């Protein structure tokens, strides 16, 4: 059975899937989109809302995705080809070679994973892999990679990213969790706590930011460690009930004299902040893709509803105020998606170093803008559904659920105000750097 029918509802699909020509997508992307839609619809999206209501994704779903190579695409492009091949993974589902995976394959995958409207079930599968794994293969020693990556790639073990703390959210440099060397120098001893850790409760390991420098060292005193979680002495984990996306496994982790081998250090000691920052473009754009898709689901479901809903003797869509609401949100939505696509194109053609420098502030703004657009689209949907948009069942349940999840988009991954401030600060840095380069070249000659 196949599921790759394109939804004809206005705003339900990105323009390139509606027959509008695009310079970004080729036959490989079209084949990959069909592969993703068939698999993800069958094994997740068709019952994702029911899973979110139950607040649990069954244990068998993760290995089902892993065995089909449907977790690897959550990693940033280009994929870690040599490490994947060393683990025996040469192709993704549908025959896409790992070396051919590009940023637009990643965008397609992100869109398809978010098509249920709720971010919880998809996030329960992808967040840890997406953000906890890249530091290992980018900066970890060969020995560290051999120890951990094969089991993570094949889904035999799960990992999460553990940075945020009760007193250090977007302010990463303020992390308090300490990692002191043991007297024999063979272990780090960890004390502290991590909060709002997505997938933590399900994970065997955490890629964890810890303070190996002095209390006053700030960002320069942070390191990354692979910390065992399940069954590890001194580690206590509990779920945190949150507003929406409860299936994603948001977790509070307490660390009391937790011993971790020094061999679990990722890269160099006190270089953790540098490693964390290289994850940000991927994280922010992944969030922007998923959030934009949730906005599509909200707006298109409302559009379909007003086409058939009769009030005062005519369909709701016959009323100018309804059309005006849809048009405003639709314009914001498609403008955002076009912007997100330009970032993926840029990543495809820029070096990693150049992209981190030039795009860091702009991707922060894109992540923030996605939350704003979702807020507008979700409000629009609830208002147009009327009473049905307040009900956790029936015709408007998806609008009600998405509206509850709006702040799950605006806060995690860098809260909105922090992202906007970061955008301007980064743009100022880039501007000043360019001025210095121009000064070195001397006056232009006509």
Short mmCIF file of C-alpha atoms in Angstrom, two decimals:
data_model
loop_
_atom_site.label_atom_id
_atom_site.label_comp_id
_atom_site.label_asym_id
_atom_site.label_seq_id
_atom_site.Cartn_x
_atom_site.Cartn_y
_atom_site.Cartn_z
CA UNK A 1 0.00 0.00 0.00
CA UNK A 2 1.32 3.48 -0.86
CA UNK A 3 0.56 6.77 0.81
CA UNK A 4 2.35 9.33 -1.33
CA UNK A 5 -0.75 11.20 -2.49
CA UNK A 6 -0.21 14.95 -2.43
CA UNK A 7 -2.75 16.81 -0.27
CA UNK A 8 -4.63 19.24 -2.56
CA UNK A 9 -5.73 21.53 0.30
CA UNK A 10 -4.32 25.07 -0.08
CA UNK A 11 -1.08 25.53 1.88
CA UNK A 12 -0.95 21.83 2.83
CA UNK A 13 2.20 21.08 0.82
CA UNK A 14 5.34 23.04 -0.10
CA UNK A 15 5.03 24.67 -3.53
CA UNK A 16 7.49 22.28 -5.19
CA UNK A 17 5.17 19.35 -4.38
CA UNK A 18 2.22 21.19 -5.94
CA UNK A 19 3.75 21.32 -9.41
CA UNK A 20 5.38 24.75 -9.08
CA UNK A 21 8.88 24.64 -10.63
CA UNK A 22 11.78 24.91 -8.19
CA UNK A 23 15.54 25.08 -8.82
CA UNK A 24 16.25 23.19 -5.61
CA UNK A 25 14.72 19.75 -6.10
CA UNK A 26 15.60 17.00 -8.57
CA UNK A 27 14.43 13.46 -9.29
CA UNK A 28 16.42 12.14 -6.34
CA UNK A 29 14.51 14.44 -3.97
CA UNK A 30 11.17 13.48 -5.52
CA UNK A 31 11.90 9.77 -5.12
CA UNK A 32 13.09 10.35 -1.57
CA UNK A 33 9.93 12.30 -0.73
CA UNK A 34 7.76 9.40 -1.90
CA UNK A 35 9.87 6.95 0.11
CA UNK A 36 9.60 9.09 3.22
CA UNK A 37 5.87 9.67 2.90
CA UNK A 38 5.08 5.99 2.40
CA UNK A 39 7.17 4.83 5.35
CA UNK A 40 6.53 7.64 7.83
CA UNK A 41 2.77 7.67 7.17
CA UNK A 42 2.52 3.93 7.72
CA UNK A 43 4.71 3.66 10.80
CA UNK A 44 4.12 6.98 12.55
CA UNK A 45 1.97 9.79 11.17
CA UNK A 46 -1.24 7.82 10.64
CA UNK A 47 -1.54 7.33 14.40
CA UNK A 48 0.73 10.08 15.77
CA UNK A 49 -2.12 12.10 17.30
CA UNK A 50 -3.35 9.03 19.19
CA UNK A 51 0.20 8.42 20.47
CA UNK A 52 0.46 12.02 21.67
CA UNK A 53 -2.85 11.70 23.49
CA UNK A 54 -1.56 8.53 25.16
CA UNK A 55 1.70 10.38 25.97
CA UNK A 56 3.81 7.42 24.87
CA UNK A 57 5.38 6.06 21.69
CA UNK A 58 5.60 2.23 21.81
CA UNK A 59 9.09 0.82 22.20
CA UNK A 60 8.98 -1.01 18.86
CA UNK A 61 8.72 2.19 16.79
CA UNK A 62 12.35 3.26 17.31
CA UNK A 63 13.91 -0.02 16.11
CA UNK A 64 11.43 -0.08 13.22
CA UNK A 65 12.76 3.28 12.03
CA UNK A 66 16.36 2.30 12.77
CA UNK A 67 16.22 -0.96 10.81
CA UNK A 68 14.80 0.92 7.79
CA UNK A 69 17.63 3.51 8.00
CA UNK A 70 14.99 6.14 8.75
CA UNK A 71 16.78 7.72 11.71
CA UNK A 72 20.04 8.53 9.90
CA UNK A 73 18.38 11.32 7.81
CA UNK A 74 17.90 13.41 10.94
CA UNK A 75 21.68 14.01 10.95
CA UNK A 76 23.01 17.11 9.15
CA UNK A 77 24.11 16.91 5.53
CA UNK A 78 26.62 15.86 4.41
CA UNK A 79 26.27 12.65 6.37
CA UNK A 80 29.31 11.08 8.11
CA UNK A 81 29.87 8.79 5.15
CA UNK A 82 33.04 7.00 6.29
CA UNK A 83 31.66 6.31 9.78
CA UNK A 84 28.36 5.06 8.39
CA UNK A 85 30.11 2.75 5.96
CA UNK A 86 32.39 1.49 8.72
CA UNK A 87 29.16 0.56 10.55
CA UNK A 88 27.90 -1.25 7.44
CA UNK A 89 25.42 1.43 6.35
CA UNK A 90 25.82 2.34 2.67
CA UNK A 91 22.27 3.32 1.73
CA UNK A 92 19.17 4.85 3.29
CA UNK A 93 15.64 3.63 2.75
CA UNK A 94 14.65 3.65 -0.92
CA UNK A 95 18.23 3.14 -2.11
CA UNK A 96 19.53 6.68 -1.49
CA UNK A 97 23.29 6.39 -1.10
CA UNK A 98 24.63 8.02 2.04
CA UNK A 99 27.15 10.05 0.02
CA UNK A 100 24.32 11.50 -2.12
CA UNK A 101 22.32 12.85 0.82
CA UNK A 102 22.21 16.67 0.67
CA UNK A 103 20.50 19.43 2.71
CA UNK A 104 17.31 19.20 0.65
CA UNK A 105 17.00 15.48 1.34
CA UNK A 106 17.17 16.51 5.00
CA UNK A 107 14.50 19.17 4.52
CA UNK A 108 12.21 16.68 2.78
CA UNK A 109 12.65 14.22 5.63
CA UNK A 110 11.98 16.90 8.25
CA UNK A 111 8.81 17.99 6.46
CA UNK A 112 7.48 14.44 6.20
CA UNK A 113 8.22 13.68 9.86
CA UNK A 114 6.19 16.73 10.93
CA UNK A 115 3.11 16.18 8.77
CA UNK A 116 0.94 14.85 11.59
CA UNK A 117 0.94 18.35 13.10
CA UNK A 118 2.13 17.27 16.53
CA UNK A 119 5.87 17.36 17.11
CA UNK A 120 5.98 14.91 20.01
CA UNK A 121 6.07 11.46 18.37
CA UNK A 122 8.56 12.48 15.69
CA UNK A 123 10.70 14.26 18.28
CA UNK A 124 10.71 11.14 20.44
CA UNK A 125 12.59 9.39 17.64
CA UNK A 126 14.87 12.03 16.17
CA UNK A 127 16.01 14.73 18.60
CA UNK A 128 18.63 12.71 20.46
CA UNK A 129 20.11 11.25 17.29
CA UNK A 130 20.06 14.62 15.51
CA UNK A 131 21.90 16.64 18.15
CA UNK A 132 23.64 14.12 20.39
CA UNK A 133 25.48 12.22 17.65
CA UNK A 134 27.24 14.86 15.47
CA UNK A 135 29.75 15.97 18.13
CA UNK A 136 30.97 12.39 18.42
CA UNK A 137 31.76 11.88 14.74
CA UNK A 138 32.95 15.44 14.18
CA UNK A 139 35.26 15.79 17.18
CA UNK A 140 35.56 12.43 18.96
CA UNK A 141 38.65 10.26 18.70
CA UNK A 142 38.59 7.24 16.38
CA UNK A 143 38.50 5.00 19.42
CA UNK A 144 35.49 6.87 20.84
CA UNK A 145 33.70 6.68 17.50
CA UNK A 146 34.28 2.94 17.23
CA UNK A 147 32.93 2.40 20.74
CA UNK A 148 29.68 4.30 20.34
CA UNK A 149 28.67 5.13 16.77
CA UNK A 150 27.77 1.67 15.37
CA UNK A 151 25.24 0.98 18.13
CA UNK A 152 23.78 4.48 17.81
CA UNK A 153 23.53 4.34 13.99
CA UNK A 154 21.81 0.93 14.12
CA UNK A 155 19.41 1.95 16.89
CA UNK A 156 20.76 -0.57 19.38
CA UNK A 157 21.55 2.29 21.76
CA UNK A 158 19.97 5.71 22.11
CA UNK A 159 21.59 9.05 22.84
CA UNK A 160 20.42 12.55 23.75
CA UNK A 161 22.01 15.99 23.98
CA UNK A 162 22.16 17.32 27.55
CA UNK A 163 23.12 20.98 27.77
CA UNK A 164 20.30 22.90 29.47
CA UNK A 165 20.23 23.18 33.26
CA UNK A 166 17.78 24.59 35.82
CA UNK A 167 19.75 27.87 35.88
CA UNK A 168 21.28 27.79 32.40
CA UNK A 169 18.89 27.62 29.46
CA UNK A 170 19.84 29.69 26.44
CA UNK A 171 22.78 31.00 28.54
CA UNK A 172 24.99 27.98 27.80
CA UNK A 173 28.14 29.64 29.20
CA UNK A 174 26.51 29.63 32.65
CA UNK A 175 26.48 25.81 32.99
CA UNK A 176 27.09 24.67 36.59
CA UNK A 177 27.41 20.87 36.28
CA UNK A 178 30.99 20.05 37.21
CA UNK A 179 33.31 17.30 36.00
CA UNK A 180 36.33 16.92 38.31
CA UNK A 181 39.20 14.57 37.57
CA UNK A 182 39.60 11.70 40.05
CA UNK A 183 42.84 11.51 42.03
CA UNK A 184 44.23 8.85 39.69
CA UNK A 185 43.25 10.90 36.61
CA UNK A 186 41.29 8.02 35.07
CA UNK A 187 37.76 9.29 35.60
CA UNK A 188 35.67 12.43 35.64
CA UNK A 189 33.35 12.76 38.63
CA UNK A 190 30.13 14.62 37.71
CA UNK A 191 27.82 16.57 39.99
CA UNK A 192 24.91 18.72 38.95
CA UNK A 193 21.61 18.56 37.06
CA UNK A 194 20.24 18.80 33.55
CA UNK A 195 16.69 19.91 32.80
CA UNK A 196 14.32 19.84 29.82
CA UNK A 197 16.41 17.12 28.14
CA UNK A 198 14.45 15.78 25.17
CA UNK A 199 14.62 11.95 24.85
CA UNK A 200 16.61 11.77 28.10
CA UNK A 201 14.39 9.18 29.79
CA UNK A 202 14.74 6.86 26.76
CA UNK A 203 18.47 7.28 26.26
CA UNK A 204 21.40 5.04 27.12
CA UNK A 205 23.87 7.92 26.82
CA UNK A 206 23.97 11.70 26.82
CA UNK A 207 26.34 13.96 24.98
CA UNK A 208 26.63 16.25 27.98
CA UNK A 209 28.06 19.71 28.47
CA UNK A 210 29.98 19.93 31.74
CA UNK A 211 32.28 22.41 33.45
CA UNK A 212 35.86 21.19 33.53
CA UNK A 213 37.29 24.68 34.03
CA UNK A 214 36.96 26.98 37.00
CA UNK A 215 33.63 28.42 38.10
CA UNK A 216 34.64 31.76 36.58
CA UNK A 217 35.84 30.30 33.26
CA UNK A 218 32.52 30.77 31.47
CA UNK A 219 32.31 29.33 27.96
CA UNK A 220 36.08 28.66 27.95
CA UNK A 221 35.69 26.07 30.73
CA UNK A 222 33.13 23.77 29.10
CA UNK A 223 33.73 20.25 27.77
CA UNK A 224 31.60 17.55 26.18
CA UNK A 225 31.44 14.04 27.62
CA UNK A 226 29.54 10.90 26.66
CA UNK A 227 27.77 10.10 29.93
CA UNK A 228 26.08 6.72 30.51
CA UNK A 229 22.53 7.16 31.81
CA UNK A 230 20.52 3.95 32.15
CA UNK A 231 21.69 1.92 35.11
CA UNK A 232 24.57 4.30 35.83
CA UNK A 233 25.31 4.75 39.53
CA UNK A 234 24.53 8.27 40.67
CA UNK A 235 22.21 9.08 37.73
CA UNK A 236 18.55 9.73 38.51
CA UNK A 237 16.06 10.57 35.74
CA UNK A 238 12.41 11.53 35.77
CA UNK A 239 9.96 12.78 33.17
CA UNK A 240 8.94 16.43 33.21
CA UNK A 241 5.26 16.96 32.31
CA UNK A 242 5.14 19.80 29.78
CA UNK A 243 2.47 21.72 27.87
CA UNK A 244 2.62 19.75 24.61
CA UNK A 245 4.73 17.12 22.86
CA UNK A 246 4.63 14.89 25.92
CA UNK A 247 5.72 11.84 23.94
CA UNK A 248 9.14 13.42 23.35
CA UNK A 249 10.32 12.37 26.80
CA UNK A 250 11.38 15.67 28.37
CA UNK A 251 13.58 14.71 31.30
CA UNK A 252 15.20 15.99 34.49
CA UNK A 253 18.60 14.35 35.10
CA UNK A 254 20.36 14.49 38.46
CA UNK A 255 24.06 13.62 38.70
CA UNK A 256 25.50 12.71 42.09
CA UNK A 257 29.16 11.64 42.07
CA UNK A 258 28.77 10.04 38.64
CA UNK A 259 32.01 8.48 37.42
CA UNK A 260 32.77 8.66 33.69
CA UNK A 261 35.97 7.35 32.06
CA UNK A 262 38.27 10.10 30.76
CA UNK A 263 38.18 8.25 27.43
CA UNK A 264 34.58 9.48 27.07
CA UNK A 265 35.78 13.06 26.53
CA UNK A 266 34.74 14.35 23.11
CA UNK A 267 37.64 16.18 21.50
CA UNK A 268 39.72 18.39 23.77
CA UNK A 269 39.01 19.48 27.30
CA UNK A 270 37.55 23.01 27.63
CA UNK A 271 36.68 23.12 23.91
CA UNK A 272 33.05 22.10 24.46
CA UNK A 273 31.46 25.46 23.66
CA UNK A 274 33.13 25.47 20.25
CA UNK A 275 31.75 22.01 19.53
CA UNK A 276 28.26 22.93 20.76
CA UNK A 277 28.14 25.96 18.46
CA UNK A 278 28.81 23.87 15.35
CA UNK A 279 25.47 22.11 15.98
CA UNK A 280 23.41 25.28 16.00
CA UNK A 281 22.71 25.83 12.28
CA UNK A 282 21.45 22.27 11.90
CA UNK A 283 19.39 22.44 15.07
CA UNK A 284 17.74 25.76 14.24
CA UNK A 285 16.97 24.84 10.64
CA UNK A 286 15.61 21.43 11.65
CA UNK A 287 13.28 23.17 14.08
CA UNK A 288 12.29 25.74 11.43
CA UNK A 289 11.40 22.99 8.93
CA UNK A 290 9.30 21.05 11.43
CA UNK A 291 7.58 24.13 12.82
CA UNK A 292 6.77 25.46 9.34
CA UNK A 293 5.21 22.11 8.52
CA UNK A 294 3.10 22.22 11.68
CA UNK A 295 1.93 25.67 10.60
CA UNK A 296 0.98 24.16 7.22
CA UNK A 297 -1.08 21.48 8.93
CA UNK A 298 -2.91 24.02 11.07
CA UNK A 299 -3.64 26.45 8.25
CA UNK A 300 -4.58 23.86 5.61
CA UNK A 301 -6.88 22.00 7.99
CA UNK A 302 -8.65 25.29 8.74
CA UNK A 303 -8.83 26.09 5.02
CA UNK A 304 -10.45 22.71 4.27
CA UNK A 305 -12.88 23.26 7.13
CA UNK A 306 -14.12 26.70 6.01
CA UNK A 307 -14.68 25.38 2.48
CA UNK A 308 -17.33 22.96 3.78
CA UNK A 309 -18.61 24.57 6.98
CA UNK A 310 -21.94 26.33 6.46
CA UNK A 311 -22.89 29.34 8.58
CA UNK A 312 -25.56 31.96 7.97
CA UNK A 313 -26.62 30.18 4.79
CA UNK A 314 -23.22 30.04 3.06
CA UNK A 315 -19.77 28.47 3.41
CA UNK A 316 -17.48 30.28 5.84
CA UNK A 317 -14.97 30.89 3.06
CA UNK A 318 -17.52 33.17 1.39
CA UNK A 319 -16.89 35.73 4.13
CA UNK A 320 -14.21 38.31 3.39
CA UNK A 321 -12.82 38.34 6.93
CA UNK A 322 -12.19 34.59 6.75
CA UNK A 323 -10.38 34.88 3.43
CA UNK A 324 -8.35 37.78 4.81
CA UNK A 325 -7.16 35.70 7.79
CA UNK A 326 -6.17 32.80 5.54
CA UNK A 327 -4.34 35.05 3.09
CA UNK A 328 -2.29 36.83 5.76
CA UNK A 329 -1.17 33.59 7.37
CA UNK A 330 -0.55 31.92 4.02
CA UNK A 331 1.67 34.76 2.87
CA UNK A 332 3.74 34.56 6.07
CA UNK A 333 3.96 30.79 5.79
CA UNK A 334 5.17 30.67 2.19
CA UNK A 335 7.62 33.55 2.72
CA UNK A 336 9.12 31.69 5.66
CA UNK A 337 9.40 28.45 3.70
CA UNK A 338 11.12 30.22 0.81
CA UNK A 339 13.63 31.70 3.30
CA UNK A 340 14.25 28.30 4.88
CA UNK A 341 14.93 26.82 1.44
CA UNK A 342 17.57 29.49 0.74
CA UNK A 343 19.44 28.41 3.87
CA UNK A 344 19.50 24.82 2.68
CA UNK A 345 20.82 25.96 -0.68
CA UNK A 346 23.50 28.04 1.05
CA UNK A 347 24.57 25.10 3.22
CA UNK A 348 24.89 22.99 0.09
CA UNK A 349 27.35 25.47 -1.44
CA UNK A 350 29.28 26.89 1.54
CA UNK A 351 32.03 25.34 3.62
CA UNK A 352 31.08 24.39 7.17
CA UNK A 353 33.31 27.13 8.58
CA UNK A 354 31.87 29.79 6.27
CA UNK A 355 28.29 28.73 6.99
CA UNK A 356 28.85 28.80 10.76
CA UNK A 357 30.17 32.35 10.50
CA UNK A 358 27.80 33.81 7.89
CA UNK A 359 24.55 32.01 8.71
CA UNK A 360 24.60 31.56 12.49
CA UNK A 361 22.68 34.75 13.26
CA UNK A 362 20.29 34.36 10.35
CA UNK A 363 19.35 30.77 11.21
CA UNK A 364 18.62 31.98 14.75
CA UNK A 365 16.23 34.54 13.25
CA UNK A 366 14.65 31.85 11.04
CA UNK A 367 14.07 29.62 14.05
CA UNK A 368 12.46 32.53 15.91
CA UNK A 369 10.35 33.55 12.92
CA UNK A 370 9.08 29.99 12.49
CA UNK A 371 7.66 30.12 16.01
CA UNK A 372 5.97 33.44 15.27
CA UNK A 373 4.42 32.13 12.05
CA UNK A 374 3.22 28.98 13.79
CA UNK A 375 1.60 31.13 16.47
CA UNK A 376 -0.31 33.14 13.84
CA UNK A 377 -1.36 30.07 11.84
CA UNK A 378 -2.43 28.14 14.93
CA UNK A 379 -4.48 31.08 16.24
CA UNK A 380 -6.07 31.51 12.84
CA UNK A 381 -6.96 27.82 12.71
CA UNK A 382 -8.55 27.79 16.17
CA UNK A 383 -10.59 30.91 15.42
CA UNK A 384 -11.86 29.54 12.11
CA UNK A 385 -12.73 26.17 13.64
CA UNK A 386 -14.67 28.02 16.33
CA UNK A 387 -15.86 25.72 19.12
CA UNK A 388 -14.38 22.73 17.31
CA UNK A 389 -10.96 24.35 17.68
CA UNK A 390 -11.24 24.16 21.46
CA UNK A 391 -12.01 20.45 21.50
CA UNK A 392 -9.46 17.68 21.96
CA UNK A 393 -11.37 15.41 19.59
CA UNK A 394 -13.35 15.68 16.40
CA UNK A 395 -12.88 17.99 13.43
CA UNK A 396 -10.74 20.59 15.15
CA UNK A 397 -8.53 18.38 17.32
CA UNK A 398 -5.40 18.93 15.25
CA UNK A 399 -5.78 22.73 15.48
CA UNK A 400 -6.31 22.53 19.23
CA UNK A 401 -3.25 20.29 19.64
CA UNK A 402 -1.00 22.47 17.49
CA UNK A 403 -2.08 25.60 19.36
CA UNK A 404 -1.08 23.94 22.63
CA UNK A 405 2.34 23.17 21.15
CA UNK A 406 3.13 26.68 19.90
CA UNK A 407 5.42 27.50 22.81
CA UNK A 408 7.22 24.19 22.34
CA UNK A 409 8.44 25.82 19.13
CA UNK A 410 9.17 29.25 20.56
CA UNK A 411 11.20 28.23 23.63
CA UNK A 412 13.28 25.03 23.11
CA UNK A 413 16.35 25.27 20.90
CA UNK A 414 16.89 28.87 21.99
CA UNK A 415 14.00 31.02 23.19
CA UNK A 416 12.60 33.55 20.76
CA UNK A 417 13.96 36.75 22.31
CA UNK A 418 17.42 35.24 22.75
CA UNK A 419 17.45 34.11 19.11
CA UNK A 420 16.47 37.55 17.84
CA UNK A 421 19.12 39.23 19.97
CA UNK A 422 21.71 36.69 18.83
CA UNK A 423 20.81 37.38 15.21
CA UNK A 424 21.69 41.06 15.49
CA UNK A 425 24.82 40.46 17.55
CA UNK A 426 26.11 37.94 15.00
CA UNK A 427 25.30 40.25 12.09
CA UNK A 428 27.28 43.01 13.79
CA UNK A 429 30.26 40.65 14.18
CA UNK A 430 30.10 39.66 10.51
CA UNK A 431 29.85 43.31 9.50
CA UNK A 432 32.85 44.29 11.60
CA UNK A 433 34.86 41.36 10.23
CA UNK A 434 34.10 42.42 6.68
CA UNK A 435 35.13 46.01 7.44
CA UNK A 436 38.51 44.77 8.70
CA UNK A 437 38.98 42.74 5.51
CA UNK A 438 38.20 45.79 3.40
CA UNK A 439 40.66 47.88 5.43
CA UNK A 440 43.41 45.33 4.78
CA UNK A 441 42.81 45.53 1.04
CA UNK A 442 43.17 49.29 1.05
CA UNK A 443 41.11 51.79 -0.96
CA UNK A 444 39.32 50.48 -4.02
CA UNK A 445 40.79 51.42 -7.38
CA UNK A 446 38.47 52.50 -10.15
#
